[in-house]
Short mmCIF file of C-alpha atoms (C1' of nucleotides) in Angstrom, two decimals:
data_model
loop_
_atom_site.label_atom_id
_atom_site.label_comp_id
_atom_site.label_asym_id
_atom_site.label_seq_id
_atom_site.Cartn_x
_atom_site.Cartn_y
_atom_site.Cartn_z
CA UNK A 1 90.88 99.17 90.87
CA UNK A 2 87.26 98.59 89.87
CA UNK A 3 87.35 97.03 86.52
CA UNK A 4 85.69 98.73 83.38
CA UNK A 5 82.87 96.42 82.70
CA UNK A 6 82.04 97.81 86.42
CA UNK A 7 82.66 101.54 85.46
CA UNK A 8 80.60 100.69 82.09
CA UNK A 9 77.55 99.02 84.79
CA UNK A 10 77.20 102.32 86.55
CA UNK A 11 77.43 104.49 83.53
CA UNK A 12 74.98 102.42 82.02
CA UNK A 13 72.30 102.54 84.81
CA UNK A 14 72.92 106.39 85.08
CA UNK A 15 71.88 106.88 81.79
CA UNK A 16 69.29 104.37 81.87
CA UNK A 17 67.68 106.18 85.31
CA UNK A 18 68.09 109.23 83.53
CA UNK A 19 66.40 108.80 79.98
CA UNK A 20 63.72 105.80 81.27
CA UNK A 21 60.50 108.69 80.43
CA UNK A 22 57.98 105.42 81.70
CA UNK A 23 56.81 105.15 77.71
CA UNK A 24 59.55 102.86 76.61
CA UNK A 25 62.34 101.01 77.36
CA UNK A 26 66.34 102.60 76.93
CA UNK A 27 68.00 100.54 73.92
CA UNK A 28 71.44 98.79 74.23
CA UNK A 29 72.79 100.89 70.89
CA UNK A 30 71.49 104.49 72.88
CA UNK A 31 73.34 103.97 75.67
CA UNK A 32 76.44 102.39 73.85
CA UNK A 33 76.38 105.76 72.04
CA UNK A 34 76.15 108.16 74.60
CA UNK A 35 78.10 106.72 77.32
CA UNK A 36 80.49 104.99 75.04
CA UNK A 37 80.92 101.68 75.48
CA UNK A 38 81.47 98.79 73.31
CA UNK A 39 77.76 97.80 72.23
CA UNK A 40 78.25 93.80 72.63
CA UNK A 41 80.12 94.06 75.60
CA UNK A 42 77.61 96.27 77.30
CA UNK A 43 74.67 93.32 75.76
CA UNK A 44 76.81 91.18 78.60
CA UNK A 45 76.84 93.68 81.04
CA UNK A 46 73.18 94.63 80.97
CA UNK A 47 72.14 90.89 80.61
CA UNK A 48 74.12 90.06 83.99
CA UNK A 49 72.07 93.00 85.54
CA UNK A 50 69.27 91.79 84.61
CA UNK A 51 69.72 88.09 86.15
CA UNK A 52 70.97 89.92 88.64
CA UNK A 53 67.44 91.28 89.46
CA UNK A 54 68.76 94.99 88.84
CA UNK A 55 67.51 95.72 85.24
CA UNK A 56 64.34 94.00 83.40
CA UNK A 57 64.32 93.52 79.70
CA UNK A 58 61.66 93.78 77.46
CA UNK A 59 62.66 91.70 74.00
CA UNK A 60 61.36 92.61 70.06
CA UNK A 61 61.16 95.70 68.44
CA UNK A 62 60.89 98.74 71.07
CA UNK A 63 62.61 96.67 73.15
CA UNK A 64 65.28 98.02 75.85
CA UNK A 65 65.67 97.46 79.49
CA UNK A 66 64.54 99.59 82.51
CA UNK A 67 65.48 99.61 86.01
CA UNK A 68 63.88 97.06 87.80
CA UNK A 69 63.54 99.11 91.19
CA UNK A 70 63.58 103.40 91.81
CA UNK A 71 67.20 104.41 91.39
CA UNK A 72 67.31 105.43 95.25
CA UNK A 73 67.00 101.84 95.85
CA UNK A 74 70.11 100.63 93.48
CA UNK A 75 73.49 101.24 95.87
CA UNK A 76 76.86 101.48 94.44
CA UNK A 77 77.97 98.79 96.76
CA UNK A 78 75.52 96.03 95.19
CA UNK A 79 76.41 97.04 91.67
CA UNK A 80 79.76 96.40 92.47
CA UNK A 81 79.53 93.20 94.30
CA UNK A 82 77.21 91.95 91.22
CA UNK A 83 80.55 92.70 88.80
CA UNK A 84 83.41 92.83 90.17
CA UNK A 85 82.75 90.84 93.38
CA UNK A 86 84.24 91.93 96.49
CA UNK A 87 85.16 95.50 97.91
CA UNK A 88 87.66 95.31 100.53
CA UNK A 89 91.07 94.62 99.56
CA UNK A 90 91.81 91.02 101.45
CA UNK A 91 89.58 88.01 101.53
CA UNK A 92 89.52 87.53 104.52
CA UNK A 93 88.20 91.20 105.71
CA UNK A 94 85.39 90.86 103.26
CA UNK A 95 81.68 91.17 103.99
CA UNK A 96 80.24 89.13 101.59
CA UNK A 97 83.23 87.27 100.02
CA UNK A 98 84.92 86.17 103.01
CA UNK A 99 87.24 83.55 102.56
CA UNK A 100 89.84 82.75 104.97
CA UNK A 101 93.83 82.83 103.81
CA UNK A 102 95.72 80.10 103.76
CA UNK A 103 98.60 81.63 104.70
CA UNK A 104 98.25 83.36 107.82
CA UNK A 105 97.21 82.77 111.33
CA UNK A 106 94.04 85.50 111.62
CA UNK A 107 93.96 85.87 115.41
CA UNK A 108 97.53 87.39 114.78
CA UNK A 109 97.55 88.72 111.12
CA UNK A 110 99.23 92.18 111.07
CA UNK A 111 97.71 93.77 108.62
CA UNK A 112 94.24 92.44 108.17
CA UNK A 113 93.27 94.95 111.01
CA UNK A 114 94.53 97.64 108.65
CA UNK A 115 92.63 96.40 106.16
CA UNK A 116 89.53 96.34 108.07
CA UNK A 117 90.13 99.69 108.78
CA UNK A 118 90.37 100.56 104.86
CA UNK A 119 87.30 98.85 104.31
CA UNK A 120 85.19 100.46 106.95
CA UNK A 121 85.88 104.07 105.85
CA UNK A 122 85.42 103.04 102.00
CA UNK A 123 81.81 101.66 102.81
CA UNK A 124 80.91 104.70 104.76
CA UNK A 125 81.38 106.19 101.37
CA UNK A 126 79.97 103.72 99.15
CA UNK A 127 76.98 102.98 101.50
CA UNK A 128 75.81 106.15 100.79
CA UNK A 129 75.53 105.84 97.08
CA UNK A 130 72.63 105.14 94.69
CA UNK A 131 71.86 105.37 91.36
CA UNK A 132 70.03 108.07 92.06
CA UNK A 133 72.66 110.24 94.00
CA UNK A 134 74.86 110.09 91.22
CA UNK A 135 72.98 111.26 88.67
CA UNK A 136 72.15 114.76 91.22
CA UNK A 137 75.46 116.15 90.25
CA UNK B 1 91.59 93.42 96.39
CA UNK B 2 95.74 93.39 96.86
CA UNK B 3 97.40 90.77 95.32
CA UNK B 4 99.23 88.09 97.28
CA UNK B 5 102.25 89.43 95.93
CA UNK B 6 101.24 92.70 97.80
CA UNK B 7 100.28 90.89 101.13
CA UNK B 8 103.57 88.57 101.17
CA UNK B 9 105.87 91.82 100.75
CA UNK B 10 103.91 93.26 103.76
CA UNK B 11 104.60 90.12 105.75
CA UNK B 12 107.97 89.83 104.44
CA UNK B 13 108.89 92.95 105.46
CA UNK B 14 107.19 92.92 109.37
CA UNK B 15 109.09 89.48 109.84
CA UNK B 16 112.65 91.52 108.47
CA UNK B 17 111.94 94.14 110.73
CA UNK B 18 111.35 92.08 114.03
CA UNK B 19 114.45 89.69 113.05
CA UNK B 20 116.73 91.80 111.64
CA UNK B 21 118.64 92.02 114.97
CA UNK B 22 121.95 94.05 113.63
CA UNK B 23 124.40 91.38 113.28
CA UNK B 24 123.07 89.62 109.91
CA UNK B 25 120.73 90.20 107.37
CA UNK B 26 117.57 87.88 107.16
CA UNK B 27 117.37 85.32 104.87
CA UNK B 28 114.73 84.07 101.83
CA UNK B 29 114.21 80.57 103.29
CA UNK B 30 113.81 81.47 107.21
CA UNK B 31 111.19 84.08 105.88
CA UNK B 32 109.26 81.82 103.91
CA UNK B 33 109.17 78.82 106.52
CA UNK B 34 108.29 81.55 108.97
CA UNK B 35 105.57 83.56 106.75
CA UNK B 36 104.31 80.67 104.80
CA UNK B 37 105.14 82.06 101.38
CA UNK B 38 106.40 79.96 98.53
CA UNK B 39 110.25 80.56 98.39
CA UNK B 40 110.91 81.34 94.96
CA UNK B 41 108.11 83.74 94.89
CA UNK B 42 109.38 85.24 97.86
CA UNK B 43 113.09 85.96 95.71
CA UNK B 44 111.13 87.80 93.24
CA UNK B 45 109.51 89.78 95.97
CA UNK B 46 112.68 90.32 97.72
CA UNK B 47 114.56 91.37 94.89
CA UNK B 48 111.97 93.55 93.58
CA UNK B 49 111.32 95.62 97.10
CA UNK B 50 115.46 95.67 97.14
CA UNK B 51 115.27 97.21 93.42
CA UNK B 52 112.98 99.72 94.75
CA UNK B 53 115.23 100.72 97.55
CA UNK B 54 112.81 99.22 100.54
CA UNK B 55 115.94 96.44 101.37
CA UNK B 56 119.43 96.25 100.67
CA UNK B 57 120.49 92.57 99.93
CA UNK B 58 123.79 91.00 100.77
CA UNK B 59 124.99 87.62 98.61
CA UNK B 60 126.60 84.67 99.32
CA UNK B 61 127.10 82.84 102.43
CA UNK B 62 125.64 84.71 105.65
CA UNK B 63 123.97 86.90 102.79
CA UNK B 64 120.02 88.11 103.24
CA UNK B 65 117.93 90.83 103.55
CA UNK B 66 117.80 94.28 105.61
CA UNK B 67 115.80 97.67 105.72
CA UNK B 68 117.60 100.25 103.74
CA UNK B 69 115.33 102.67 106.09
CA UNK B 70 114.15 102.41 109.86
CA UNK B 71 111.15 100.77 110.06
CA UNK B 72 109.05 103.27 110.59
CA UNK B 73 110.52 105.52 107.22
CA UNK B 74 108.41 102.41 105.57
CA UNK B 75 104.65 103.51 104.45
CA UNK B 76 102.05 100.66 103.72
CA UNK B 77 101.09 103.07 100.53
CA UNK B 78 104.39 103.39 98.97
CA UNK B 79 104.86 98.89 98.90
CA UNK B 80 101.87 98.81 97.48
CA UNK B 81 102.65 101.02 95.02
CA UNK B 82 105.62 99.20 94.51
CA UNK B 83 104.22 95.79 93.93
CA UNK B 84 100.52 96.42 92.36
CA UNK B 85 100.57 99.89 91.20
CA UNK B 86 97.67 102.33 91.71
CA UNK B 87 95.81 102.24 94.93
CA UNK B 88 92.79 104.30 93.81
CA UNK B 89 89.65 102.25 92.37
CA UNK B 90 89.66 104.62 89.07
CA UNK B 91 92.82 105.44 87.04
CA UNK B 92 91.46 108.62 86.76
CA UNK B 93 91.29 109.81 90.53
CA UNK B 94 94.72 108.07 90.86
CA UNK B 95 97.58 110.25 92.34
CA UNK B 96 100.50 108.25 91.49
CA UNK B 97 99.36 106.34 88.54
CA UNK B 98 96.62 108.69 86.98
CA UNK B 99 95.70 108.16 83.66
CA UNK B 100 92.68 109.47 81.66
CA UNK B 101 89.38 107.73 80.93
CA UNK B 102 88.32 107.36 76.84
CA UNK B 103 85.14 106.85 77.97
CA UNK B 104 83.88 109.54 80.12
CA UNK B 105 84.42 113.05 80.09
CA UNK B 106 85.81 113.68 82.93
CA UNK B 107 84.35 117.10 83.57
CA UNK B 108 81.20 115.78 83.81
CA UNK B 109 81.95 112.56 85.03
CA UNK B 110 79.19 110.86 87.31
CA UNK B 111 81.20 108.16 89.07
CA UNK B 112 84.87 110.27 89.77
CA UNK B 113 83.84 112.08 92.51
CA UNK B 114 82.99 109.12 94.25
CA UNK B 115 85.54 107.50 93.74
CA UNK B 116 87.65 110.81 94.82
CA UNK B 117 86.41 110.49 98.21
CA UNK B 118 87.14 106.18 98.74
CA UNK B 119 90.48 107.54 97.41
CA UNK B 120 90.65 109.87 100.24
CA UNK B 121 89.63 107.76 103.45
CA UNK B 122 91.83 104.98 101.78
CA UNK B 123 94.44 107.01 101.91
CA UNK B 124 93.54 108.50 105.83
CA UNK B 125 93.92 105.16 106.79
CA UNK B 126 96.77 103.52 104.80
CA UNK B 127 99.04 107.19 105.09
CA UNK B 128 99.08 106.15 109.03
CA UNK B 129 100.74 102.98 108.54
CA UNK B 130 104.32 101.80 108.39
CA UNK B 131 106.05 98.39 108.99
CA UNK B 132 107.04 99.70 112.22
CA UNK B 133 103.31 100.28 113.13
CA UNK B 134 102.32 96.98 112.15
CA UNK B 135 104.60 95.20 113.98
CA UNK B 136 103.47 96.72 116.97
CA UNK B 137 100.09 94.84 117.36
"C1'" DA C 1 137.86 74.30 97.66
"C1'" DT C 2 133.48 74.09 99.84
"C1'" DT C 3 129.29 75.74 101.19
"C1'" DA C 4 125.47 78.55 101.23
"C1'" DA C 5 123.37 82.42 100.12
"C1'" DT C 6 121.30 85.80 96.49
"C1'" DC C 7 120.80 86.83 91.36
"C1'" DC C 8 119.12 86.05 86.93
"C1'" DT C 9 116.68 84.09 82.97
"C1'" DA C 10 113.33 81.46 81.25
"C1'" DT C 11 109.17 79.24 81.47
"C1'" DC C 12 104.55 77.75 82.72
"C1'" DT C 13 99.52 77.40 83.91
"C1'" DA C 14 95.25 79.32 85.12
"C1'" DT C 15 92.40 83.13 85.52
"C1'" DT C 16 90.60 87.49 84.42
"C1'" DT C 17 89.72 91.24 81.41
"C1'" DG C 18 87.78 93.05 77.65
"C1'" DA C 19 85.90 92.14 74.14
"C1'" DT C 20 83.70 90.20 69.03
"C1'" DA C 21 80.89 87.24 65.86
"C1'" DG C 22 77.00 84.99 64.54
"C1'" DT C 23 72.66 83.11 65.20
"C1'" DA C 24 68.15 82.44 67.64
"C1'" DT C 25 64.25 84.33 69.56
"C1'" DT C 26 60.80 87.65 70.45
"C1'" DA C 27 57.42 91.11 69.53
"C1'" DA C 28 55.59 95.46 67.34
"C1'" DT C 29 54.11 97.08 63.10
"C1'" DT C 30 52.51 96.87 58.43
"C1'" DA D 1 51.83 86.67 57.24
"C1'" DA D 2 55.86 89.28 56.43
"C1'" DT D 3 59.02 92.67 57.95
"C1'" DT D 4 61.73 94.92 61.10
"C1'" DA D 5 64.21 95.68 65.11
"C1'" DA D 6 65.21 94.62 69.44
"C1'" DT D 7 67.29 91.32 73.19
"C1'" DA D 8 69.13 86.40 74.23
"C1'" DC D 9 72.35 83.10 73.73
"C1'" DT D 10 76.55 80.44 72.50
"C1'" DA D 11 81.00 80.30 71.23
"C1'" DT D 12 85.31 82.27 70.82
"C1'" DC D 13 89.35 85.00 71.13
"C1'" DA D 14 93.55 87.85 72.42
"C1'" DA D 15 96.15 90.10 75.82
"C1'" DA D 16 97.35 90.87 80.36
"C1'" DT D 17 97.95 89.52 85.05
"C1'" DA D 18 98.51 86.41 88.87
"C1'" DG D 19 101.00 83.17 90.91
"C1'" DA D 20 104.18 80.71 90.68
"C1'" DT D 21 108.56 76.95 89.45
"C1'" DA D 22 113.17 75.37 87.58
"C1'" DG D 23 117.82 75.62 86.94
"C1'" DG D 24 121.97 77.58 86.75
"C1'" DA D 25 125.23 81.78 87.62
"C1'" DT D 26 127.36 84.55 90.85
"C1'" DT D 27 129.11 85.92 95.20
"C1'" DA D 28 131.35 85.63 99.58
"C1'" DA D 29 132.42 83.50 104.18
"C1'" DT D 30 134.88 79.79 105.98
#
DNA sequence: ATTAATCCTATCTATTTGATAGTATTAATT
DNA sequence: AATTAATACTATCAAATAGATAGGATTAAT
């Protein structure tokens, strides 16, 4: 499961991409509104884009925040890595989390191969994915 | 990311199924020396795949654990349904465990679709699998 | 009766999830 | 300079989940 602040990232970039017209920046409250999500919460979210290099803000009255780089350029995968960390399902098949588990001898793990499998066919997906595609429904 | 719980029942049941040799069932400790699991932990596992109807558990002295099914009856997907719930990323593309979003109208939902399609090669790859397949490395 | 196994209940700590409250700061407008 | 309206920041909080541990009850082979 991805977790909701996650699903509340995308949905808020989506909209952002969407309504950003290039004379002003998209407000916290707008998208709060329209994609319905807990306005503080989504302050957090947006800020940790943001430092995150995905989003810029612009403080003060007519502030907002607008993407930081064209929508085709923002992947699912990096969204999700920002929030919710890693993808694959074990530590120790991950790309960019890898840790190793303390509880199993790798060269002979059963089921990290599996694993590795699962994790190859979910970034063919993923890699795929931008901003941009999703809002071309 | 499965939970330890989820990997130690996988592990627990590969080292069941390659000891249980037909004359008496496998027991907690030699599985948790063997698989590196904490004991106790292991119990709760145990008992809980034996609730489920994955083992059948015999008490007392000489007591332990067997497959209530051949090995290869035993699907990756359905013990990890068992011990974490929903495999899907979104509750909403879930097939076991699907529940609704508040937030998002599904109909015109940005992010389900992709997350229909990890669902899918997930699923390609985990359907596959059974304990019997894993131990066969 | 003894021994050795699972079964059961209760408990515990740390982390993560999903937020909320309140104030400080910034900047456009008047 | 004052007002207004936005983000930034700090602090907290409650509930759920993860990951266990402890101790005793029950069962069954010997």
């Amino acid at each position: 499961m991805i977790s909701n602040k996650c699903k509340y990232a995308i949905k808020a970039l989506t909209y952002i991409a969407r309504n950003d017209d290039g004379t002003k920046a998209v407000m916290t409250a707008d998208i709060a509104l329209a994609q319905d999500i807990p306005r503080k919460f989504l302050e957090i979210i947006l800020r940790d884009l943001r430092n995150n290099r995905i989003l810029e803000s612009k403080r003060g009255k007519d502030g907002g925040f607008r993407l930081l780089r064209p929508a085709e350029d923002i992947s699912l995968t990096e969204i999700m890595r920002i929030i919710d960390g890693p993808i694959a399902m074990l530590p120790c098949v991950s790309l960019n989390y890898y840790r190793s588990c303390d509880d199993c001898n790798e060269a002979q793990c059963e089921v990290k191969s599996v694993f590795e499998q699962v994790r190859d066919r979910t970034l063919e997906v993923l890699n795929g994915k931008t901003i941009k595609s999703l809002i071309l429904n």
